[in-house]
């Protein structure tokens, strides 16, 4: 077996051993090459289960956390999904395999531009990437069947709760930045919202407004 094939096998094994058991999620993560989303000196570590630095001082999340969040989101093939926090585009690419349509938004134009290039190269045609402040959601495309936020807010942003379809699910980290945050699953019931705490996580903060770059 080549070194790369062996690293990819270990990668999938690490996902399973950390609780990513959903077959559709594992298949999507097997198909989407994390190596395509990591550049420069970190390319070598693309198949390790750790977050890595990307441009604009941001990070590509730890693969097992991506897997667990995607699994908790219970995406079905007809779903329209919103991701807040495009970053490298890795999470959006995995969602694109599971959902009908993916909208992903980041406050850094540069990250959106770079992610769009990778989506085109991988022929992922059902993703729309947008530069903007994702804490306001995307009112034009609402409601969403699923919403995933990959940056931590102190509380679930109101506009995102409002843009979740009844019966829809949102997964997001909440808590102060620079401390341990909680991954939360929110389900919108006809009469209100149900909250479930999943596990401790650590994400970069959700920051207001569009960035300079
Ligand atoms: N999902 C990404 C990792 C995201 S890192 C991946 O798969 O690589 C978190 C991202 O959230 C950063 O790129 C940051 O710029 C973005 N972000 C932070 N606050 C935001 C906001 N208000 N609106 C949109 N994006 C935001």
PDB file of C-alpha atoms and ligand atoms in Angstrom:
ATOM      1  CA  UNK A   1       0.000   0.000   0.000  1.00  0.00           C
ATOM      2  CA  UNK A   2       1.297   3.465  -0.775  1.00  0.00           C
ATOM      3  CA  UNK A   3       2.044   5.860   2.026  1.00  0.00           C
ATOM      4  CA  UNK A   4      -0.875   8.088   1.005  1.00  0.00           C
ATOM      5  CA  UNK A   5      -3.363   5.204   0.874  1.00  0.00           C
ATOM      6  CA  UNK A   6      -2.218   4.084   4.297  1.00  0.00           C
ATOM      7  CA  UNK A   7      -2.600   7.585   5.730  1.00  0.00           C
ATOM      8  CA  UNK A   8      -6.108   7.816   4.301  1.00  0.00           C
ATOM      9  CA  UNK A   9      -6.991   4.459   5.824  1.00  0.00           C
ATOM     10  CA  UNK A  10      -5.747   5.583   9.227  1.00  0.00           C
ATOM     11  CA  UNK A  11      -7.728   8.786   8.792  1.00  0.00           C
ATOM     12  CA  UNK A  12     -10.987   6.842   8.360  1.00  0.00           C
ATOM     13  CA  UNK A  13     -10.084   4.555  11.225  1.00  0.00           C
ATOM     14  CA  UNK A  14      -9.533   7.565  13.513  1.00  0.00           C
ATOM     15  CA  UNK A  15     -12.963   8.924  12.541  1.00  0.00           C
ATOM     16  CA  UNK A  16     -14.658   5.640  13.418  1.00  0.00           C
ATOM     17  CA  UNK A  17     -12.820   5.246  16.690  1.00  0.00           C
ATOM     18  CA  UNK A  18     -13.960   8.743  17.708  1.00  0.00           C
ATOM     19  CA  UNK A  19     -17.605   7.938  17.122  1.00  0.00           C
ATOM     20  CA  UNK A  20     -18.256   8.790  13.477  1.00  0.00           C
ATOM     21  CA  UNK A  21     -20.279   5.705  12.566  1.00  0.00           C
ATOM     22  CA  UNK A  22     -22.858   6.997  10.062  1.00  0.00           C
ATOM     23  CA  UNK A  23     -22.131   5.204   6.791  1.00  0.00           C
ATOM     24  CA  UNK A  24     -23.172   8.133   4.560  1.00  0.00           C
ATOM     25  CA  UNK A  25     -20.981  10.550   6.503  1.00  0.00           C
ATOM     26  CA  UNK A  26     -18.001   8.175   6.375  1.00  0.00           C
ATOM     27  CA  UNK A  27     -18.461   7.678   2.626  1.00  0.00           C
ATOM     28  CA  UNK A  28     -18.595  11.451   2.055  1.00  0.00           C
ATOM     29  CA  UNK A  29     -15.443  11.899   4.149  1.00  0.00           C
ATOM     30  CA  UNK A  30     -13.728   9.151   2.214  1.00  0.00           C
ATOM     31  CA  UNK A  31     -14.606  10.835  -1.095  1.00  0.00           C
ATOM     32  CA  UNK A  32     -13.652  14.388  -0.156  1.00  0.00           C
ATOM     33  CA  UNK A  33      -9.870  14.628   0.049  1.00  0.00           C
ATOM     34  CA  UNK A  34      -8.940  16.846   3.020  1.00  0.00           C
ATOM     35  CA  UNK A  35      -5.548  17.272   1.364  1.00  0.00           C
ATOM     36  CA  UNK A  36      -7.215  19.529  -1.250  1.00  0.00           C
ATOM     37  CA  UNK A  37      -8.217  22.028   1.471  1.00  0.00           C
ATOM     38  CA  UNK A  38      -4.909  22.318   3.313  1.00  0.00           C
ATOM     39  CA  UNK A  39      -2.046  24.254   1.752  1.00  0.00           C
ATOM     40  CA  UNK A  40       1.598  25.054   2.380  1.00  0.00           C
ATOM     41  CA  UNK A  41       3.595  23.473   5.137  1.00  0.00           C
ATOM     42  CA  UNK A  42       0.583  21.746   6.668  1.00  0.00           C
ATOM     43  CA  UNK A  43      -0.316  19.647   3.595  1.00  0.00           C
ATOM     44  CA  UNK A  44       1.633  16.817   5.139  1.00  0.00           C
ATOM     45  CA  UNK A  45      -0.674  16.693   8.118  1.00  0.00           C
ATOM     46  CA  UNK A  46      -3.957  16.756   6.182  1.00  0.00           C
ATOM     47  CA  UNK A  47      -4.853  13.180   7.203  1.00  0.00           C
ATOM     48  CA  UNK A  48      -4.158  13.642  10.888  1.00  0.00           C
ATOM     49  CA  UNK A  49      -7.090  14.170  13.215  1.00  0.00           C
ATOM     50  CA  UNK A  50      -6.207  17.718  14.185  1.00  0.00           C
ATOM     51  CA  UNK A  51      -7.312  21.237  13.316  1.00  0.00           C
ATOM     52  CA  UNK A  52      -4.804  23.057  11.065  1.00  0.00           C
ATOM     53  CA  UNK A  53      -4.161  26.734  10.281  1.00  0.00           C
ATOM     54  CA  UNK A  54      -5.577  28.160   7.013  1.00  0.00           C
ATOM     55  CA  UNK A  55      -5.420  31.688   5.550  1.00  0.00           C
ATOM     56  CA  UNK A  56      -6.776  34.768   7.376  1.00  0.00           C
ATOM     57  CA  UNK A  57      -5.778  33.418  10.803  1.00  0.00           C
ATOM     58  CA  UNK A  58      -8.567  30.803  10.704  1.00  0.00           C
ATOM     59  CA  UNK A  59      -8.533  27.008  11.040  1.00  0.00           C
ATOM     60  CA  UNK A  60      -9.819  23.960   9.223  1.00  0.00           C
ATOM     61  CA  UNK A  61     -11.608  21.961  11.911  1.00  0.00           C
ATOM     62  CA  UNK A  62     -10.511  18.632  13.319  1.00  0.00           C
ATOM     63  CA  UNK A  63     -11.870  15.884  11.015  1.00  0.00           C
ATOM     64  CA  UNK A  64     -13.521  13.882  13.803  1.00  0.00           C
ATOM     65  CA  UNK A  65     -15.363  17.042  14.917  1.00  0.00           C
ATOM     66  CA  UNK A  66     -16.445  17.662  11.300  1.00  0.00           C
ATOM     67  CA  UNK A  67     -17.693  14.055  11.198  1.00  0.00           C
ATOM     68  CA  UNK A  68     -19.542  14.241  14.506  1.00  0.00           C
ATOM     69  CA  UNK A  69     -21.186  17.566  13.608  1.00  0.00           C
ATOM     70  CA  UNK A  70     -22.202  16.289  10.176  1.00  0.00           C
ATOM     71  CA  UNK A  71     -23.603  13.134  11.736  1.00  0.00           C
ATOM     72  CA  UNK A  72     -25.576  15.130  14.336  1.00  0.00           C
ATOM     73  CA  UNK A  73     -27.037  17.243  11.515  1.00  0.00           C
ATOM     74  CA  UNK A  74     -28.783  14.155  10.009  1.00  0.00           C
ATOM     75  CA  UNK A  75     -28.687  15.554   6.484  1.00  0.00           C
ATOM     76  CA  UNK A  76     -30.922  13.915   3.904  1.00  0.00           C
ATOM     77  CA  UNK A  77     -30.525  14.103   0.114  1.00  0.00           C
ATOM     78  CA  UNK A  78     -33.400  16.581  -0.321  1.00  0.00           C
ATOM     79  CA  UNK A  79     -32.105  19.072   2.235  1.00  0.00           C
ATOM     80  CA  UNK A  80     -31.122  22.686   1.700  1.00  0.00           C
ATOM     81  CA  UNK A  81     -28.292  23.406   4.120  1.00  0.00           C
ATOM     82  CA  UNK A  82     -26.722  26.636   5.357  1.00  0.00           C
ATOM     83  CA  UNK A  83     -23.178  26.626   6.713  1.00  0.00           C
ATOM     84  CA  UNK A  84     -21.881  29.700   8.561  1.00  0.00           C
ATOM     85  CA  UNK A  85     -18.063  29.753   8.452  1.00  0.00           C
ATOM     86  CA  UNK A  86     -16.805  28.462   5.082  1.00  0.00           C
ATOM     87  CA  UNK A  87     -13.157  28.571   6.163  1.00  0.00           C
ATOM     88  CA  UNK A  88     -11.290  26.159   3.894  1.00  0.00           C
ATOM     89  CA  UNK A  89     -14.524  24.828   2.372  1.00  0.00           C
ATOM     90  CA  UNK A  90     -13.935  21.295   3.679  1.00  0.00           C
ATOM     91  CA  UNK A  91     -17.132  21.019   5.721  1.00  0.00           C
ATOM     92  CA  UNK A  92     -19.200  22.460   2.853  1.00  0.00           C
ATOM     93  CA  UNK A  93     -17.699  19.926   0.430  1.00  0.00           C
ATOM     94  CA  UNK A  94     -18.734  17.052   2.691  1.00  0.00           C
ATOM     95  CA  UNK A  95     -22.228  18.503   3.003  1.00  0.00           C
ATOM     96  CA  UNK A  96     -22.443  18.826  -0.774  1.00  0.00           C
ATOM     97  CA  UNK A  97     -22.294  15.025  -1.019  1.00  0.00           C
ATOM     98  CA  UNK A  98     -25.129  14.575   1.454  1.00  0.00           C
ATOM     99  CA  UNK A  99     -27.524  17.418   0.638  1.00  0.00           C
ATOM    100  CA  UNK A 100     -29.412  18.790  -2.349  1.00  0.00           C
ATOM    101  CA  UNK A 101     -28.006  22.296  -2.014  1.00  0.00           C
ATOM    102  CA  UNK A 102     -25.433  23.948   0.233  1.00  0.00           C
ATOM    103  CA  UNK A 103     -25.080  27.669   0.948  1.00  0.00           C
ATOM    104  CA  UNK A 104     -21.908  28.590   2.793  1.00  0.00           C
ATOM    105  CA  UNK A 105     -20.985  32.026   4.036  1.00  0.00           C
ATOM    106  CA  UNK A 106     -17.763  33.507   5.444  1.00  0.00           C
ATOM    107  CA  UNK A 107     -16.771  37.026   6.528  1.00  0.00           C
ATOM    108  CA  UNK A 108     -13.407  36.716   4.730  1.00  0.00           C
ATOM    109  CA  UNK A 109     -13.771  37.262   0.957  1.00  0.00           C
ATOM    110  CA  UNK A 110     -10.407  35.602   0.392  1.00  0.00           C
ATOM    111  CA  UNK A 111     -11.511  32.350   2.027  1.00  0.00           C
ATOM    112  CA  UNK A 112     -14.714  32.343  -0.027  1.00  0.00           C
ATOM    113  CA  UNK A 113     -12.735  32.896  -3.248  1.00  0.00           C
ATOM    114  CA  UNK A 114     -10.271  30.123  -2.476  1.00  0.00           C
ATOM    115  CA  UNK A 115     -12.977  27.688  -1.437  1.00  0.00           C
ATOM    116  CA  UNK A 116     -14.902  28.404  -4.661  1.00  0.00           C
ATOM    117  CA  UNK A 117     -11.842  27.408  -6.699  1.00  0.00           C
ATOM    118  CA  UNK A 118     -11.596  24.079  -4.887  1.00  0.00           C
ATOM    119  CA  UNK A 119     -15.342  23.405  -5.313  1.00  0.00           C
ATOM    120  CA  UNK A 120     -14.971  24.017  -9.062  1.00  0.00           C
ATOM    121  CA  UNK A 121     -11.892  21.798  -9.293  1.00  0.00           C
ATOM    122  CA  UNK A 122     -13.725  18.986  -7.485  1.00  0.00           C
ATOM    123  CA  UNK A 123     -16.845  19.568  -9.625  1.00  0.00           C
ATOM    124  CA  UNK A 124     -19.043  20.248  -6.580  1.00  0.00           C
ATOM    125  CA  UNK A 125     -21.749  22.189  -8.377  1.00  0.00           C
ATOM    126  CA  UNK A 126     -24.421  22.339  -5.658  1.00  0.00           C
ATOM    127  CA  UNK A 127     -22.511  24.718  -3.355  1.00  0.00           C
ATOM    128  CA  UNK A 128     -23.006  28.494  -3.350  1.00  0.00           C
ATOM    129  CA  UNK A 129     -20.328  30.374  -1.400  1.00  0.00           C
ATOM    130  CA  UNK A 130     -21.059  33.905  -0.251  1.00  0.00           C
ATOM    131  CA  UNK A 131     -18.957  36.589   1.442  1.00  0.00           C
ATOM    132  CA  UNK A 132     -20.885  38.173   4.291  1.00  0.00           C
ATOM    133  CA  UNK A 133     -21.746  38.172   7.963  1.00  0.00           C
ATOM    134  CA  UNK A 134     -23.337  34.776   8.502  1.00  0.00           C
ATOM    135  CA  UNK A 135     -24.753  35.653  11.901  1.00  0.00           C
ATOM    136  CA  UNK A 136     -27.646  37.242   9.982  1.00  0.00           C
ATOM    137  CA  UNK A 137     -28.140  34.024   8.029  1.00  0.00           C
ATOM    138  CA  UNK A 138     -29.293  34.213   4.444  1.00  0.00           C
ATOM    139  CA  UNK A 139     -32.874  35.564   4.520  1.00  0.00           C
ATOM    140  CA  UNK A 140     -33.265  35.293   0.714  1.00  0.00           C
ATOM    141  CA  UNK A 141     -32.801  31.522   0.798  1.00  0.00           C
ATOM    142  CA  UNK A 142     -34.572  30.768   4.098  1.00  0.00           C
ATOM    143  CA  UNK A 143     -35.982  28.590   5.485  1.00  0.00           C
ATOM    144  CA  UNK A 144     -33.255  25.942   5.721  1.00  0.00           C
ATOM    145  CA  UNK A 145     -33.706  22.262   6.542  1.00  0.00           C
ATOM    146  CA  UNK A 146     -30.331  22.194   8.264  1.00  0.00           C
ATOM    147  CA  UNK A 147     -27.969  24.889   9.587  1.00  0.00           C
ATOM    148  CA  UNK A 148     -24.408  24.291  10.755  1.00  0.00           C
ATOM    149  CA  UNK A 149     -22.270  26.983  12.348  1.00  0.00           C
ATOM    150  CA  UNK A 150     -18.527  26.375  12.516  1.00  0.00           C
ATOM    151  CA  UNK A 151     -17.579  29.382  14.666  1.00  0.00           C
ATOM    152  CA  UNK A 152     -18.624  29.886  18.275  1.00  0.00           C
ATOM    153  CA  UNK A 153     -21.218  32.431  19.414  1.00  0.00           C
ATOM    154  CA  UNK A 154     -22.215  33.055  23.020  1.00  0.00           C
ATOM    155  CA  UNK A 155     -25.781  32.075  22.146  1.00  0.00           C
ATOM    156  CA  UNK A 156     -27.445  30.709  19.019  1.00  0.00           C
ATOM    157  CA  UNK A 157     -27.956  33.791  16.774  1.00  0.00           C
ATOM    158  CA  UNK A 158     -31.653  34.743  16.598  1.00  0.00           C
ATOM    159  CA  UNK A 159     -31.763  35.149  12.789  1.00  0.00           C
ATOM    160  CA  UNK A 160     -30.406  31.607  12.359  1.00  0.00           C
ATOM    161  CA  UNK A 161     -33.035  30.171  14.708  1.00  0.00           C
ATOM    162  CA  UNK A 162     -35.694  32.067  12.735  1.00  0.00           C
ATOM    163  CA  UNK A 163     -34.389  30.747   9.394  1.00  0.00           C
ATOM    164  CA  UNK A 164     -34.598  27.098  10.482  1.00  0.00           C
ATOM    165  CA  UNK A 165     -37.572  25.233   9.039  1.00  0.00           C
ATOM    166  CA  UNK A 166     -39.982  23.567  11.482  1.00  0.00           C
ATOM    167  CA  UNK A 167     -38.605  20.058  11.902  1.00  0.00           C
ATOM    168  CA  UNK A 168     -35.172  21.391  10.989  1.00  0.00           C
ATOM    169  CA  UNK A 169     -31.912  20.853  12.859  1.00  0.00           C
ATOM    170  CA  UNK A 170     -29.089  23.286  13.642  1.00  0.00           C
ATOM    171  CA  UNK A 171     -25.714  22.235  15.058  1.00  0.00           C
ATOM    172  CA  UNK A 172     -23.400  24.881  16.511  1.00  0.00           C
ATOM    173  CA  UNK A 173     -20.762  25.538  19.152  1.00  0.00           C
ATOM    174  CA  UNK A 174     -21.815  27.984  21.862  1.00  0.00           C
ATOM    175  CA  UNK A 175     -19.802  29.641  24.603  1.00  0.00           C
ATOM    176  CA  UNK A 176     -17.087  32.222  25.156  1.00  0.00           C
ATOM    177  CA  UNK A 177     -14.161  32.175  22.755  1.00  0.00           C
ATOM    178  CA  UNK A 178     -10.845  30.921  24.120  1.00  0.00           C
ATOM    179  CA  UNK A 179     -12.558  28.615  26.558  1.00  0.00           C
ATOM    180  CA  UNK A 180     -14.181  25.249  26.122  1.00  0.00           C
ATOM    181  CA  UNK A 181     -17.456  25.610  24.273  1.00  0.00           C
ATOM    182  CA  UNK A 182     -20.379  23.223  23.980  1.00  0.00           C
ATOM    183  CA  UNK A 183     -21.577  21.703  20.769  1.00  0.00           C
ATOM    184  CA  UNK A 184     -25.350  22.121  20.726  1.00  0.00           C
ATOM    185  CA  UNK A 185     -28.033  20.511  18.589  1.00  0.00           C
ATOM    186  CA  UNK A 186     -31.163  22.612  18.176  1.00  0.00           C
ATOM    187  CA  UNK A 187     -34.324  21.048  16.764  1.00  0.00           C
ATOM    188  CA  UNK A 188     -37.180  23.322  15.742  1.00  0.00           C
ATOM    189  CA  UNK A 189     -40.474  21.838  16.896  1.00  0.00           C
ATOM    190  CA  UNK A 190     -43.856  23.344  15.913  1.00  0.00           C
ATOM    191  CA  UNK A 191     -44.123  25.058  19.308  1.00  0.00           C
ATOM    192  CA  UNK A 192     -40.525  26.070  19.879  1.00  0.00           C
ATOM    193  CA  UNK A 193     -36.923  24.919  20.017  1.00  0.00           C
ATOM    194  CA  UNK A 194     -35.414  21.865  21.704  1.00  0.00           C
ATOM    195  CA  UNK A 195     -31.778  21.998  22.796  1.00  0.00           C
ATOM    196  CA  UNK A 196     -29.403  19.101  23.304  1.00  0.00           C
ATOM    197  CA  UNK A 197     -25.814  19.441  24.483  1.00  0.00           C
ATOM    198  CA  UNK A 198     -23.523  17.075  22.582  1.00  0.00           C
ATOM    199  CA  UNK A 199     -19.904  17.501  23.654  1.00  0.00           C
ATOM    200  CA  UNK A 200     -17.202  20.028  24.515  1.00  0.00           C
ATOM    201  CA  UNK A 201     -15.483  21.620  21.491  1.00  0.00           C
ATOM    202  CA  UNK A 202     -13.236  24.547  20.681  1.00  0.00           C
ATOM    203  CA  UNK A 203     -13.861  26.816  17.693  1.00  0.00           C
ATOM    204  CA  UNK A 204     -12.713  30.248  16.576  1.00  0.00           C
ATOM    205  CA  UNK A 205     -15.254  32.964  17.522  1.00  0.00           C
ATOM    206  CA  UNK A 206     -18.151  34.116  15.381  1.00  0.00           C
ATOM    207  CA  UNK A 207     -17.202  37.726  14.651  1.00  0.00           C
ATOM    208  CA  UNK A 208     -19.601  40.426  13.447  1.00  0.00           C
ATOM    209  CA  UNK A 209     -19.308  42.155  10.097  1.00  0.00           C
ATOM    210  CA  UNK A 210     -17.411  41.520   6.877  1.00  0.00           C
ATOM    211  CA  UNK A 211     -13.599  41.328   7.259  1.00  0.00           C
ATOM    212  CA  UNK A 212     -11.174  43.584   5.334  1.00  0.00           C
ATOM    213  CA  UNK A 213      -9.711  40.704   3.281  1.00  0.00           C
TER     214      UNK A 213
HETATM  215  N1  LIG B   1     -15.961  25.063   8.326  1.00  0.00           N
HETATM  216  C1  LIG B   1     -14.578  25.466   8.091  1.00  0.00           C
HETATM  217  C2  LIG B   1     -13.857  25.873   9.345  1.00  0.00           C
HETATM  218  C3  LIG B   1     -14.357  27.162   9.824  1.00  0.00           C
HETATM  219  S1  LIG B   1     -13.312  28.154  10.807  1.00  0.00           S
HETATM  220  C4  LIG B   1     -13.820  24.397   7.358  1.00  0.00           C
HETATM  221  O1  LIG B   1     -14.390  23.342   7.051  1.00  0.00           O
HETATM  222  O2  LIG B   1     -12.653  24.631   7.039  1.00  0.00           O
HETATM  223  C5  LIG B   1     -14.511  29.378  11.168  1.00  0.00           C
HETATM  224  C6  LIG B   1     -14.819  30.328  10.062  1.00  0.00           C
HETATM  225  O3  LIG B   1     -15.891  31.147  10.484  1.00  0.00           O
HETATM  226  C7  LIG B   1     -13.669  31.271   9.721  1.00  0.00           C
HETATM  227  O4  LIG B   1     -13.310  31.129   8.371  1.00  0.00           O
HETATM  228  C8  LIG B   1     -14.245  32.658  10.004  1.00  0.00           C
HETATM  229  O5  LIG B   1     -13.836  33.645   9.077  1.00  0.00           O
HETATM  230  C9  LIG B   1     -15.728  32.410   9.895  1.00  0.00           C
HETATM  231  N2  LIG B   1     -16.576  33.379  10.593  1.00  0.00           N
HETATM  232  C10 LIG B   1     -16.449  33.909  11.826  1.00  0.00           C
HETATM  233  N3  LIG B   1     -17.459  34.769  12.081  1.00  0.00           N
HETATM  234  C11 LIG B   1     -18.257  34.769  10.981  1.00  0.00           C
HETATM  235  C12 LIG B   1     -19.446  35.463  10.618  1.00  0.00           C
HETATM  236  N4  LIG B   1     -20.073  36.318  11.433  1.00  0.00           N
HETATM  237  N5  LIG B   1     -19.982  35.223   9.411  1.00  0.00           N
HETATM  238  C13 LIG B   1     -19.393  34.356   8.546  1.00  0.00           C
HETATM  239  N6  LIG B   1     -18.267  33.685   8.821  1.00  0.00           N
HETATM  240  C14 LIG B   1     -17.698  33.888  10.032  1.00  0.00           C
END
